[in-house]
Short mmCIF file of N, CA, C and O in Angstrom, two decimals:
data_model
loop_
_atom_site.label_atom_id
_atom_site.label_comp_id
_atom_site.label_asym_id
_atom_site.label_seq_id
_atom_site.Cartn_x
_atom_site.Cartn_y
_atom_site.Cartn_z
N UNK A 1 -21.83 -16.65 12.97
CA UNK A 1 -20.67 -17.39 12.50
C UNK A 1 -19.83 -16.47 11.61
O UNK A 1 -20.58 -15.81 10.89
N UNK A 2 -18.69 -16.23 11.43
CA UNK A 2 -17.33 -15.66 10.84
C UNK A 2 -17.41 -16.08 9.68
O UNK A 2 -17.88 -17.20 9.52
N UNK A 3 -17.08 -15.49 8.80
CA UNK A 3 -16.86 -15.94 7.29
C UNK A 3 -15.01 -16.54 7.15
O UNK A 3 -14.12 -16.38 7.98
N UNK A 4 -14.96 -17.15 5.98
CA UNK A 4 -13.37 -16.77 6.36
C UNK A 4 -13.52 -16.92 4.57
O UNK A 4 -14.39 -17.55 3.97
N UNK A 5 -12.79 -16.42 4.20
CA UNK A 5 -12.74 -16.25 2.36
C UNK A 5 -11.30 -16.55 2.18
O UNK A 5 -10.35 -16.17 2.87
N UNK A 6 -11.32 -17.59 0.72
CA UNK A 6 -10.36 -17.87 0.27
C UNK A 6 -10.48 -17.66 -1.13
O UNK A 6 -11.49 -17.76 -1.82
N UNK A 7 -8.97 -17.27 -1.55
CA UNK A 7 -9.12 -16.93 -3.23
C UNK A 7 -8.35 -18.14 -4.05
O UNK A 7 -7.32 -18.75 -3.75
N UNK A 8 -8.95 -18.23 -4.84
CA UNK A 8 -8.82 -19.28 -6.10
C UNK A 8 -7.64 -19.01 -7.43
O UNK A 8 -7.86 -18.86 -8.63
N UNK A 9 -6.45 -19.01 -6.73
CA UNK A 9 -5.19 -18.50 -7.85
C UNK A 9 -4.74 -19.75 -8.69
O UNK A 9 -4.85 -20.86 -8.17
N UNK A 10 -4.32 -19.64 -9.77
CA UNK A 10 -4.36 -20.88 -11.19
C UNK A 10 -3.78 -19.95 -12.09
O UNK A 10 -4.06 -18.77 -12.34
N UNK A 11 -2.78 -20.82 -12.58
CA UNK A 11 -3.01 -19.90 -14.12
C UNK A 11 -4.36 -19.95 -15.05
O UNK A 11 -5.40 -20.58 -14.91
N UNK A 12 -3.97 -19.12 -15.94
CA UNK A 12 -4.69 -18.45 -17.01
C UNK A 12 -4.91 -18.44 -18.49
O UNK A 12 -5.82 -18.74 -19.26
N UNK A 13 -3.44 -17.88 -18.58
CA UNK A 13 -3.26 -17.55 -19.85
C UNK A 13 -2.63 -19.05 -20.58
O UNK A 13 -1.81 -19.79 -20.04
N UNK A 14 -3.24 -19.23 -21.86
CA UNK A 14 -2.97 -19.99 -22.83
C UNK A 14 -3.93 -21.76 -22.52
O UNK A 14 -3.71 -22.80 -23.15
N UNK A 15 -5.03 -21.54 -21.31
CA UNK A 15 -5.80 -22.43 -20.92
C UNK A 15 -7.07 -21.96 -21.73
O UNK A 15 -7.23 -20.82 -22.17
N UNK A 16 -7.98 -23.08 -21.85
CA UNK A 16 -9.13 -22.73 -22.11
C UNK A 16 -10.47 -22.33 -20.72
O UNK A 16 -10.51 -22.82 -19.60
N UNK A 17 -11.05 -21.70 -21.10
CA UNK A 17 -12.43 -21.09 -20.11
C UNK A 17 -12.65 -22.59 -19.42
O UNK A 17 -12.32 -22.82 -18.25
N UNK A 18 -13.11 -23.32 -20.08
CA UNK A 18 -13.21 -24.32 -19.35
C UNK A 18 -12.29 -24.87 -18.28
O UNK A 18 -12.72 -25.10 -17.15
N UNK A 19 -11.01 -25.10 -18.62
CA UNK A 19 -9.17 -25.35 -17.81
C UNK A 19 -8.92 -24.41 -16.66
O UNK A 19 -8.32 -24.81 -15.66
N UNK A 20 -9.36 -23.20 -16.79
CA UNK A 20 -9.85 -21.98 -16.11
C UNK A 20 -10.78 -22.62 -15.06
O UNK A 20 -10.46 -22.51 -13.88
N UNK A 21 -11.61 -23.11 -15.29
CA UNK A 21 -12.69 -22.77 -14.65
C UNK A 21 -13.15 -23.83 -13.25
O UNK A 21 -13.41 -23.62 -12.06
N UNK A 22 -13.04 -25.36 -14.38
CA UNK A 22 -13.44 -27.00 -13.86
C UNK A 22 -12.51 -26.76 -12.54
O UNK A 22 -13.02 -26.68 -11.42
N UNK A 23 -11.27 -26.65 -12.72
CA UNK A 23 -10.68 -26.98 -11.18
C UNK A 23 -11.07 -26.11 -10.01
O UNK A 23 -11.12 -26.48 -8.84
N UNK A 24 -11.30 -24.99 -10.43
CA UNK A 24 -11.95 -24.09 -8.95
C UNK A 24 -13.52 -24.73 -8.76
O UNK A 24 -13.79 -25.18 -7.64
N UNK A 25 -14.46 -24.78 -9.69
CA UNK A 25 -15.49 -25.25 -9.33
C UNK A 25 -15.65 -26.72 -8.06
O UNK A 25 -16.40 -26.92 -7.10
N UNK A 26 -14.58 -27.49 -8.69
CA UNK A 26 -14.07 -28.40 -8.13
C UNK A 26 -13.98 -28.48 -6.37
O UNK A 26 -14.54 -29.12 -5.48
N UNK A 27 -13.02 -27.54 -6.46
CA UNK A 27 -12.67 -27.16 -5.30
C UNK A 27 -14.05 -26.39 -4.43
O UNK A 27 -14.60 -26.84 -3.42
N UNK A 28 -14.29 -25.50 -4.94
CA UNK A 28 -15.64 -25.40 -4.24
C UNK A 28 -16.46 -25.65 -3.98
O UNK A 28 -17.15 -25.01 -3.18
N UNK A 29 -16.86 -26.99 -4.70
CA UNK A 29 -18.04 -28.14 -4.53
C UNK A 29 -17.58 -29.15 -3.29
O UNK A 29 -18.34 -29.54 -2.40
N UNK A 30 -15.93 -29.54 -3.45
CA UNK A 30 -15.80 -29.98 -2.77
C UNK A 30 -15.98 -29.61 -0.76
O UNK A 30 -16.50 -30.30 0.11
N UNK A 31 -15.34 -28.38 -0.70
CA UNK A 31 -15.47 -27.59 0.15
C UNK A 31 -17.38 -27.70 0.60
O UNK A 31 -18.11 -28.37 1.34
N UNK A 32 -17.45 -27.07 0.05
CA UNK A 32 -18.73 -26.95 0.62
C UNK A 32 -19.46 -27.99 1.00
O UNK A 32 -20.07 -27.91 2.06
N UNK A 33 -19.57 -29.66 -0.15
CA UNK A 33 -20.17 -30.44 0.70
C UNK A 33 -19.17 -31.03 2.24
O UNK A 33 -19.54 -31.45 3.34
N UNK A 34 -18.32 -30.88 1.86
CA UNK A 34 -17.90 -30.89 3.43
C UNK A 34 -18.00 -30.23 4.75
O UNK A 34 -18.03 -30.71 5.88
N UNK A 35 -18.04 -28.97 4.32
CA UNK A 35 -18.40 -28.04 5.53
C UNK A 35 -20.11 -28.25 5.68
O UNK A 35 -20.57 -27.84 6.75
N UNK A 36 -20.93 -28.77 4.86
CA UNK A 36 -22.51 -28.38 4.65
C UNK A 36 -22.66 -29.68 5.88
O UNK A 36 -23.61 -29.53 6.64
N UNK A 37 -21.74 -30.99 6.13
CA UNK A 37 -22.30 -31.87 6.56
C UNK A 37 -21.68 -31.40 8.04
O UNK A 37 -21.94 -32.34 8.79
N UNK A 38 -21.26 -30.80 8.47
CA UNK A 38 -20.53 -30.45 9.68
C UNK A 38 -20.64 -29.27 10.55
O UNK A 38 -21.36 -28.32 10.27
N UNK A 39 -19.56 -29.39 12.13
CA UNK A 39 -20.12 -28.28 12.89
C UNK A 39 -18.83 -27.68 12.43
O UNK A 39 -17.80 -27.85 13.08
N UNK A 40 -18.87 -26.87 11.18
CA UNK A 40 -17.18 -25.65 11.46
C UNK A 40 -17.29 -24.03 11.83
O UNK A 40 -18.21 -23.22 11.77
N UNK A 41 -16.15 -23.98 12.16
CA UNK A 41 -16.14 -22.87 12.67
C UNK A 41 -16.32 -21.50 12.67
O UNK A 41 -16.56 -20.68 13.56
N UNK A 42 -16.03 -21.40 10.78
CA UNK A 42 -16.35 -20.29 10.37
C UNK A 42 -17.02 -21.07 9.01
O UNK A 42 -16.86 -22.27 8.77
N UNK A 43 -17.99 -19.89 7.97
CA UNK A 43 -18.04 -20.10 6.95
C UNK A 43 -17.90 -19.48 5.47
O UNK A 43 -18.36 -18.45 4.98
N UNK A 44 -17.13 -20.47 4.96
CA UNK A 44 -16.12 -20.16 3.67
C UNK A 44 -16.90 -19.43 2.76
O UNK A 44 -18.03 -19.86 2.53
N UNK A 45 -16.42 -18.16 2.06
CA UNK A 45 -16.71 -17.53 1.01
C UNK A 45 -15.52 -17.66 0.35
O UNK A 45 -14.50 -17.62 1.04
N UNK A 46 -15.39 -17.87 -1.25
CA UNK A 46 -14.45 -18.08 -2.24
C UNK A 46 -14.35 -16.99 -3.45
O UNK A 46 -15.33 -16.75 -4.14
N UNK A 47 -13.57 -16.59 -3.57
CA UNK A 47 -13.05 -15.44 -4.63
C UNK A 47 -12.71 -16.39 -5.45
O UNK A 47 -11.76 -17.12 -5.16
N UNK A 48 -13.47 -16.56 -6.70
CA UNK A 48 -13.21 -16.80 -8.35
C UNK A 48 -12.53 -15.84 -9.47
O UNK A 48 -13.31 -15.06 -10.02
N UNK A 49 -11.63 -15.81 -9.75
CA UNK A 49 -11.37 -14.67 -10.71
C UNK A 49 -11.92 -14.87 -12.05
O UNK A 49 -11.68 -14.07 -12.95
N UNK A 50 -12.47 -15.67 -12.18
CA UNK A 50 -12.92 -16.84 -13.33
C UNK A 50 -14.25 -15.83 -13.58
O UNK A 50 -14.61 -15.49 -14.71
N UNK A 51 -14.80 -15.47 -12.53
CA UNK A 51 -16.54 -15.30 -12.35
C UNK A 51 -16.81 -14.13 -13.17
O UNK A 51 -17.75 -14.02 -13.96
N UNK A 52 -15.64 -13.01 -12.84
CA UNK A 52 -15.66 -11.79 -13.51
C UNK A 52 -14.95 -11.11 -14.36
O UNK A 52 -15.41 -10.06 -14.81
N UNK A 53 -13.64 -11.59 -14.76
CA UNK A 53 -13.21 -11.19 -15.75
C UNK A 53 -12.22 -12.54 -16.49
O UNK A 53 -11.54 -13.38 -15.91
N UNK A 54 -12.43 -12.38 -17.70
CA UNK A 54 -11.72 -13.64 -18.32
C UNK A 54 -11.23 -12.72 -19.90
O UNK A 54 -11.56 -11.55 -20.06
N UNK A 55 -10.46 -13.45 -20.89
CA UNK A 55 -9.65 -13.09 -21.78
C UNK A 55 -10.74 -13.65 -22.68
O UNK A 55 -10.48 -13.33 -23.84
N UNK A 56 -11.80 -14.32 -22.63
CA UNK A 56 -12.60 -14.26 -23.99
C UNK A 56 -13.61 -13.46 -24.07
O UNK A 56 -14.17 -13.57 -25.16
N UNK A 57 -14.29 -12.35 -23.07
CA UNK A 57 -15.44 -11.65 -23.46
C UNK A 57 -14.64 -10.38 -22.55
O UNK A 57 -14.09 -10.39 -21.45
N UNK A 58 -14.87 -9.27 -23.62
CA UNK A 58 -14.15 -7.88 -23.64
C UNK A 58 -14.91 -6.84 -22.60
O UNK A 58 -14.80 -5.67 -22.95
N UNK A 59 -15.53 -7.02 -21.61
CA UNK A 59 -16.15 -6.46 -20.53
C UNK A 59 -15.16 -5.23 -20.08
O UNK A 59 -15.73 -4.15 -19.91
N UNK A 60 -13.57 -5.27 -19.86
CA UNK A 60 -12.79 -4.39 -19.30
C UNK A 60 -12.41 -3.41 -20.55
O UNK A 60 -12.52 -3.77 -21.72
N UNK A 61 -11.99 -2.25 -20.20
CA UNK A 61 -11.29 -1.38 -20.62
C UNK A 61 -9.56 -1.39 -20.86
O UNK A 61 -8.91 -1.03 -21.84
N UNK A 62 -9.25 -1.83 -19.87
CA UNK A 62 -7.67 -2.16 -20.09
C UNK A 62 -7.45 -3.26 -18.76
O UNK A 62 -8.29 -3.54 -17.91
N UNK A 63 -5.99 -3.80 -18.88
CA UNK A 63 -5.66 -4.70 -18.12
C UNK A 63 -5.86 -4.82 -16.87
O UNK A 63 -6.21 -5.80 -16.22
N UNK A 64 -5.58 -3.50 -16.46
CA UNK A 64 -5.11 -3.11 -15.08
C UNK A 64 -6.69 -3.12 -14.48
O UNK A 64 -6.75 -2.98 -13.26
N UNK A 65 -7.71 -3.23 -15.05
CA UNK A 65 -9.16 -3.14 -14.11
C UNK A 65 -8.95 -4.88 -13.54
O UNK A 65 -8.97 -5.06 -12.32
N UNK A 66 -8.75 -6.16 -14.50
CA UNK A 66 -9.03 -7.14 -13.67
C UNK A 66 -7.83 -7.77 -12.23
O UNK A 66 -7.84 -8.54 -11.27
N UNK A 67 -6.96 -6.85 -12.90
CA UNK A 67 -5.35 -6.86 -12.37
C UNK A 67 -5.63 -6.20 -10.92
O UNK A 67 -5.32 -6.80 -9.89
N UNK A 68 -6.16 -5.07 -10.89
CA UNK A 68 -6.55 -4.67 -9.37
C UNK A 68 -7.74 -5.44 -8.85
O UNK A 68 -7.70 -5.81 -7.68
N UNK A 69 -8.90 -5.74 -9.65
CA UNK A 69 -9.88 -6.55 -8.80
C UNK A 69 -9.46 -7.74 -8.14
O UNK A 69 -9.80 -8.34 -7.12
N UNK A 70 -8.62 -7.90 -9.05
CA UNK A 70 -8.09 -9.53 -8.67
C UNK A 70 -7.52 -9.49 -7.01
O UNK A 70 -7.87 -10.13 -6.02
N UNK A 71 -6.72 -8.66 -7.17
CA UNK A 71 -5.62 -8.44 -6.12
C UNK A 71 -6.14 -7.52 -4.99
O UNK A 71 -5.65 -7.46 -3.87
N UNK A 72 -7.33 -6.75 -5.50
CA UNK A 72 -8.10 -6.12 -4.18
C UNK A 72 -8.43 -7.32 -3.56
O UNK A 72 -7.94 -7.35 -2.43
N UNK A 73 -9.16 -8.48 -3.87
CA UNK A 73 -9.76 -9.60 -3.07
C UNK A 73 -9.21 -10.28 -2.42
O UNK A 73 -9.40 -10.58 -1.24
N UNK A 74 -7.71 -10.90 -3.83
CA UNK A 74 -6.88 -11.78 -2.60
C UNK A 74 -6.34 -10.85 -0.99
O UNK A 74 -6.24 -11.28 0.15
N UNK A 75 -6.15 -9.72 -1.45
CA UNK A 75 -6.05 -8.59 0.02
C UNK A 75 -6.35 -9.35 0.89
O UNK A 75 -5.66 -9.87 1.76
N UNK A 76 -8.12 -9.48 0.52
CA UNK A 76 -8.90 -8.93 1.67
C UNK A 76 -9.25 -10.91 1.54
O UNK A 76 -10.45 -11.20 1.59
N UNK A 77 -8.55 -11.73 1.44
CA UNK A 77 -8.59 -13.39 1.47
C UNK A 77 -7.76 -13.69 2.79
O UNK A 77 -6.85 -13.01 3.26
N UNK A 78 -8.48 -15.24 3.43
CA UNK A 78 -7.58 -15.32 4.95
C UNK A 78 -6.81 -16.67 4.42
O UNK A 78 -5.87 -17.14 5.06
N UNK A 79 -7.39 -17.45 2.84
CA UNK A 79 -6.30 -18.28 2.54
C UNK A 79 -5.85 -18.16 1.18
O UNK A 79 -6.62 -17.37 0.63
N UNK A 80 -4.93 -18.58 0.33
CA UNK A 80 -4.93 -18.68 -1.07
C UNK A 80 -5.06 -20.02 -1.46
O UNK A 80 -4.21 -20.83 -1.07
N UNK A 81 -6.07 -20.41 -2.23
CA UNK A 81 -5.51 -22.23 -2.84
C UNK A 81 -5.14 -21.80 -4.23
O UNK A 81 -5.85 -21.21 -5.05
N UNK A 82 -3.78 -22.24 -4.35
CA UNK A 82 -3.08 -21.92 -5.63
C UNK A 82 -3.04 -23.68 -6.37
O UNK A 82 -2.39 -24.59 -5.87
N UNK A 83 -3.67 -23.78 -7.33
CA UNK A 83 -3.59 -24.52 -8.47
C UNK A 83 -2.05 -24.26 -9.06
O UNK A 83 -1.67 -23.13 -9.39
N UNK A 84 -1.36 -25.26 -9.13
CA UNK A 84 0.48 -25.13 -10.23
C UNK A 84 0.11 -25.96 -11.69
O UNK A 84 0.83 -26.81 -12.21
N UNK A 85 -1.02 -25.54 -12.14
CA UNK A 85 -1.51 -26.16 -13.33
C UNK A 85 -0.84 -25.33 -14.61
O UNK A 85 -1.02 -25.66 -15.78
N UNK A 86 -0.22 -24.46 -14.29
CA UNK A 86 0.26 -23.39 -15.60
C UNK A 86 1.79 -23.30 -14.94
O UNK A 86 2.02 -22.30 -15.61
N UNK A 87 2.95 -23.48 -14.26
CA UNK A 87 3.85 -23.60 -13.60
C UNK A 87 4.55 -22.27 -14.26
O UNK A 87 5.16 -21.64 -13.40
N UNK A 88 4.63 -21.74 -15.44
CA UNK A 88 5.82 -20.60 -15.75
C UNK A 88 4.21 -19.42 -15.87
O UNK A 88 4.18 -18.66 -16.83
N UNK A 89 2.89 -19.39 -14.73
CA UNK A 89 2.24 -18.48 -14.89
C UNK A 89 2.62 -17.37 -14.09
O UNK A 89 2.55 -17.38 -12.86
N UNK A 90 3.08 -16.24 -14.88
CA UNK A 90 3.70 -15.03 -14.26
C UNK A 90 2.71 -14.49 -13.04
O UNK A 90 3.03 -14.38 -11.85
N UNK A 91 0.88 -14.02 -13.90
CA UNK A 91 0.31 -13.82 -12.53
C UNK A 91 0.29 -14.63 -11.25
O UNK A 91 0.74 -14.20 -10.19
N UNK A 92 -0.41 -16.15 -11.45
CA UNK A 92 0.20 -17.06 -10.36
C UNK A 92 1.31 -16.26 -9.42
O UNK A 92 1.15 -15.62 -8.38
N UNK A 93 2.30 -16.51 -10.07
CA UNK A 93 3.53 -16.04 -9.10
C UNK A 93 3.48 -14.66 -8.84
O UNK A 93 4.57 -14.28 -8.39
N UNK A 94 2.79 -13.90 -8.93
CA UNK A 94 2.73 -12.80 -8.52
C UNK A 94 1.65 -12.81 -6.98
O UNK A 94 1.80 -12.31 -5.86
N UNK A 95 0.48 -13.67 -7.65
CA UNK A 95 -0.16 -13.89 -6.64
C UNK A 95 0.32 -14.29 -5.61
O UNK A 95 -0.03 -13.69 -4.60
N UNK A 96 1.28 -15.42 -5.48
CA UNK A 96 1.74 -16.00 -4.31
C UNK A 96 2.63 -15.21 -3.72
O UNK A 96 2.82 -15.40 -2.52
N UNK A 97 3.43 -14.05 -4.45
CA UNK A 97 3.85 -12.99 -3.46
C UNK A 97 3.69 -12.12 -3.00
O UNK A 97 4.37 -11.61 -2.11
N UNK A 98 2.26 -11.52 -3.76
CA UNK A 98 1.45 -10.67 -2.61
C UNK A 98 0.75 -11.15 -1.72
O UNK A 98 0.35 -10.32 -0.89
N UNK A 99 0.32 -12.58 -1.51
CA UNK A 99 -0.15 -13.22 -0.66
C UNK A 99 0.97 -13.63 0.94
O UNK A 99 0.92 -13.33 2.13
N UNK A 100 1.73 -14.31 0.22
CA UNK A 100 3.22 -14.22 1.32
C UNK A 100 3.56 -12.84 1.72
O UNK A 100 3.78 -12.77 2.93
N UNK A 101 3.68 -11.56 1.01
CA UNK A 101 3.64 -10.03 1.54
C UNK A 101 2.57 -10.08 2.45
O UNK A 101 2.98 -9.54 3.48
N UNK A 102 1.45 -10.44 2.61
CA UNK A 102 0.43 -9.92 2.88
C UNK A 102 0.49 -10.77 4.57
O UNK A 102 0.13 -10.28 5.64
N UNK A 103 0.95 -11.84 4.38
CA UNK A 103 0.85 -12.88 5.63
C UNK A 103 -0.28 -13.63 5.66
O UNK A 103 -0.72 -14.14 6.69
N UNK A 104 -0.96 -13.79 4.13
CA UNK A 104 -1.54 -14.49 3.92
C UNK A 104 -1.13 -16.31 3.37
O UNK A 104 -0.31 -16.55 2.49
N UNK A 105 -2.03 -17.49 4.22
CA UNK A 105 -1.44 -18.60 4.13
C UNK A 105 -1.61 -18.63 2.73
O UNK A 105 -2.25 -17.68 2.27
N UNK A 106 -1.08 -19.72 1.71
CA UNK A 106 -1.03 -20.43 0.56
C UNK A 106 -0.74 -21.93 0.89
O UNK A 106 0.20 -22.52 1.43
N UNK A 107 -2.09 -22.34 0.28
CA UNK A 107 -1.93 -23.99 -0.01
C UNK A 107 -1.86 -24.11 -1.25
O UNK A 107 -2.77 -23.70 -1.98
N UNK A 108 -0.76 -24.68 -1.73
CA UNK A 108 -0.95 -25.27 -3.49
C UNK A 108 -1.37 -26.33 -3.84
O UNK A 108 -0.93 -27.17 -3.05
N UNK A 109 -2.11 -26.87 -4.74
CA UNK A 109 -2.08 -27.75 -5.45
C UNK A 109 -1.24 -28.67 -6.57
O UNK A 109 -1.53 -28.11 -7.62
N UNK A 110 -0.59 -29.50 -6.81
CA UNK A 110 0.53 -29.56 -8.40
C UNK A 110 0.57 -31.26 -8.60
O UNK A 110 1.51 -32.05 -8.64
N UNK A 111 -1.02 -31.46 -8.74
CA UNK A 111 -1.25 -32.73 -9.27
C UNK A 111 -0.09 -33.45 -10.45
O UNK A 111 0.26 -34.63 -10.48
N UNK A 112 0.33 -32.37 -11.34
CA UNK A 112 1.22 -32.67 -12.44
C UNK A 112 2.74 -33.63 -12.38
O UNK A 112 3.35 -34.31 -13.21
N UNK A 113 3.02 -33.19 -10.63
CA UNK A 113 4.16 -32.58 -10.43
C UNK A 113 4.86 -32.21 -10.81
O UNK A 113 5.96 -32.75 -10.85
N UNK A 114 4.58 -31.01 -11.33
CA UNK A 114 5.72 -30.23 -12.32
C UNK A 114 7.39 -29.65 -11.45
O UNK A 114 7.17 -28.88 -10.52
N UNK A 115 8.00 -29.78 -11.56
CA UNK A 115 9.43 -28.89 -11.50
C UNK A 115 8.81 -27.39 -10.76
O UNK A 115 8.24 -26.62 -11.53
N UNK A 116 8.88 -27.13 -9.82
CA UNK A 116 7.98 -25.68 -9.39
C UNK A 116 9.01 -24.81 -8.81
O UNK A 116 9.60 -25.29 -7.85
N UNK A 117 9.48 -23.15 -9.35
CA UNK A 117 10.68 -22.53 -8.59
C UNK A 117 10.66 -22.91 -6.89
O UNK A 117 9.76 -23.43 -6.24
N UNK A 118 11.48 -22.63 -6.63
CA UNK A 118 11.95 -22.57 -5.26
C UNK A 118 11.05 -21.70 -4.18
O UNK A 118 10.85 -21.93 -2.98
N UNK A 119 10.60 -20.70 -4.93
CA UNK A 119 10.32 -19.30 -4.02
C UNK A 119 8.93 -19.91 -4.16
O UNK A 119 8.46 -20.14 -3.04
N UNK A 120 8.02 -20.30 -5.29
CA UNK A 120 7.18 -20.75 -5.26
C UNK A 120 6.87 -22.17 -4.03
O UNK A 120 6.60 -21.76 -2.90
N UNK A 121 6.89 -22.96 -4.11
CA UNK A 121 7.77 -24.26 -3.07
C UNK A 121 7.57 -23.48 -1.81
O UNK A 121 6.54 -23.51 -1.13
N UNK A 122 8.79 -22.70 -1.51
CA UNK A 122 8.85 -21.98 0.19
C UNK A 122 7.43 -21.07 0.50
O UNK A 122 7.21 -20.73 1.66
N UNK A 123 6.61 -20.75 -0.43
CA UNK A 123 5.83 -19.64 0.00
C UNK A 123 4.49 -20.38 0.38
O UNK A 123 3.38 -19.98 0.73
N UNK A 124 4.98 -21.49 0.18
CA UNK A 124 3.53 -22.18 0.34
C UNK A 124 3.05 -23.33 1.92
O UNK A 124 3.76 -24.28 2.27
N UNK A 125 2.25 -23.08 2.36
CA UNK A 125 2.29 -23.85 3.96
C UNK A 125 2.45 -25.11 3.57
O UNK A 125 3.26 -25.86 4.12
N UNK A 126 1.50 -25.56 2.34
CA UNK A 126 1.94 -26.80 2.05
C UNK A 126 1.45 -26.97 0.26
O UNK A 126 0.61 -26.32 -0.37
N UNK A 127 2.22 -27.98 -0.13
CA UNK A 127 1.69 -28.12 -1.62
C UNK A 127 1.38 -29.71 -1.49
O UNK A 127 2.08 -30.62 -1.05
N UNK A 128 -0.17 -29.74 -2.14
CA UNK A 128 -0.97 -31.43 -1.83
C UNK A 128 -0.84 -31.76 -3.56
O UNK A 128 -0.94 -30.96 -4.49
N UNK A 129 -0.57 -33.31 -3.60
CA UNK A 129 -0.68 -33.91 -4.83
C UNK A 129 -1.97 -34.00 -5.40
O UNK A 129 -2.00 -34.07 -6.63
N UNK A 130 -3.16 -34.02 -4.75
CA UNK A 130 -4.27 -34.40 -5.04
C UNK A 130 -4.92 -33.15 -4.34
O UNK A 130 -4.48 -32.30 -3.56
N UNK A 131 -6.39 -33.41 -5.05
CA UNK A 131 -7.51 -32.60 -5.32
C UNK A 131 -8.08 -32.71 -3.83
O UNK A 131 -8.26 -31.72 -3.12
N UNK A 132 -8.34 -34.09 -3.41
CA UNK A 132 -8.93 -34.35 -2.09
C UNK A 132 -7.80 -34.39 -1.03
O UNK A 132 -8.25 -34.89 0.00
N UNK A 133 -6.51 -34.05 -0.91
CA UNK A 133 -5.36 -33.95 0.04
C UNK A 133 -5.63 -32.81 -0.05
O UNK A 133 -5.86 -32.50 1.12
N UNK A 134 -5.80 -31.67 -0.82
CA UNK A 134 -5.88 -30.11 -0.41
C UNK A 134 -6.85 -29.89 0.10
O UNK A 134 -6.66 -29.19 1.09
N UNK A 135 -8.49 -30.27 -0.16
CA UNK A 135 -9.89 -30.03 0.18
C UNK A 135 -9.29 -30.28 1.58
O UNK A 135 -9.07 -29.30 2.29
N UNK A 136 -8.99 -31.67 2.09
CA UNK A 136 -9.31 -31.93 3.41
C UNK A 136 -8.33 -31.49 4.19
O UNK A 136 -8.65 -31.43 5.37
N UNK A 137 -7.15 -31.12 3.91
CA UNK A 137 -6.34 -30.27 4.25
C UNK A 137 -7.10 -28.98 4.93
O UNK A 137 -7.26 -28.76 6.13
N UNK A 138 -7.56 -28.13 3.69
CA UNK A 138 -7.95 -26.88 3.80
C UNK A 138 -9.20 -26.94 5.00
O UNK A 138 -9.17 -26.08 5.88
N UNK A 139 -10.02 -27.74 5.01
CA UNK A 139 -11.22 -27.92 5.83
C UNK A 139 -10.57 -27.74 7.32
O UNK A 139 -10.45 -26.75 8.05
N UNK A 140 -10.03 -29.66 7.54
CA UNK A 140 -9.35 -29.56 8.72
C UNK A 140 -8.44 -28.82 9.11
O UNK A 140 -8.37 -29.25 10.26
N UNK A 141 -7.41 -27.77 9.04
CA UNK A 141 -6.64 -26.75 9.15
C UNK A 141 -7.49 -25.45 9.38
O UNK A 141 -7.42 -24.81 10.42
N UNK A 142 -8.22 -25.13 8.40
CA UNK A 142 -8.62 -23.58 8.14
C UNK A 142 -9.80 -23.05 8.49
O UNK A 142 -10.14 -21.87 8.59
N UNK A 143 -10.64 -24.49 8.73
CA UNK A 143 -12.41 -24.10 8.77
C UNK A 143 -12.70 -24.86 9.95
O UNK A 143 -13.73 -24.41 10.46
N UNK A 144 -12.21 -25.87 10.63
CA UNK A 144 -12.87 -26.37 11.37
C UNK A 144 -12.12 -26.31 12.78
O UNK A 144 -12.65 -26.79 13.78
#
């Protein structure tokens, strides 16, 4: 069976570890008991940026080490699920345009509904209000 890997983009900065963290877990719990009960097609591996580098424990040397890890993975990702939980998050939006460069899909999330730029909006295949409109989205579309 095929793997297919998706990366976990959210803002960051000015959230707590936890705010960081709960909604990707989320998402990956969800994911998985869904795919665990089923015949899909490929199976999902998830890029956390959460897992390995974060702004409260000083592991890096300078910026640019989590700044390329980050962005080596989404590379090498066949979806993005972007969280709009931080809406003016500069990386976020960076993410979603090396991901759109890349011809990689983006599903967003923006439970909030916040006001979201334009470019953000267009780059995305689709943006779901809810937690379980993106899961089952992402399943039926991407995995099964």
């Amino acid at each position: 069976m095929d793997s297919f890997r998706y990366y976990l983009a959210g803002g960051m900065s000015n959230l707590s570890h936890e705010e960081m963290r709960n909604w990707r877990e989320v998402v990956i719990d969800k994911i998985e008991n869904i795919t665990s009960m089923g015949d899909i097609a490929v199976y999902p591996v998830y890029f956390n940026p959460v897992e390995y580098y974060n702004q409260f424990e000083d592991f890096h040397k300078n910026e640019r080490e989590p700044f390329e890890y980050d962005l080596y993975n989404l590379r090498k990702s066949d979806l993005v699920i972007v969280n709009f939980n931080s809406p003016n998050s500069i990386g976020t939006a960076m993410e979603v345009a090396i991901a759109r460069e890349n011809r990689i899909p983006i599903v967003g999330l923006n439970e909030h509904d916040y006001n979201l730029h334009p470019w953000l909006v267009e780059s995305c295949v689709r943006i779901c209000d809810t937690m379980d409109e993106l899961v089952n989205y992402v399943t039926d579309y991407f995995l099964y």
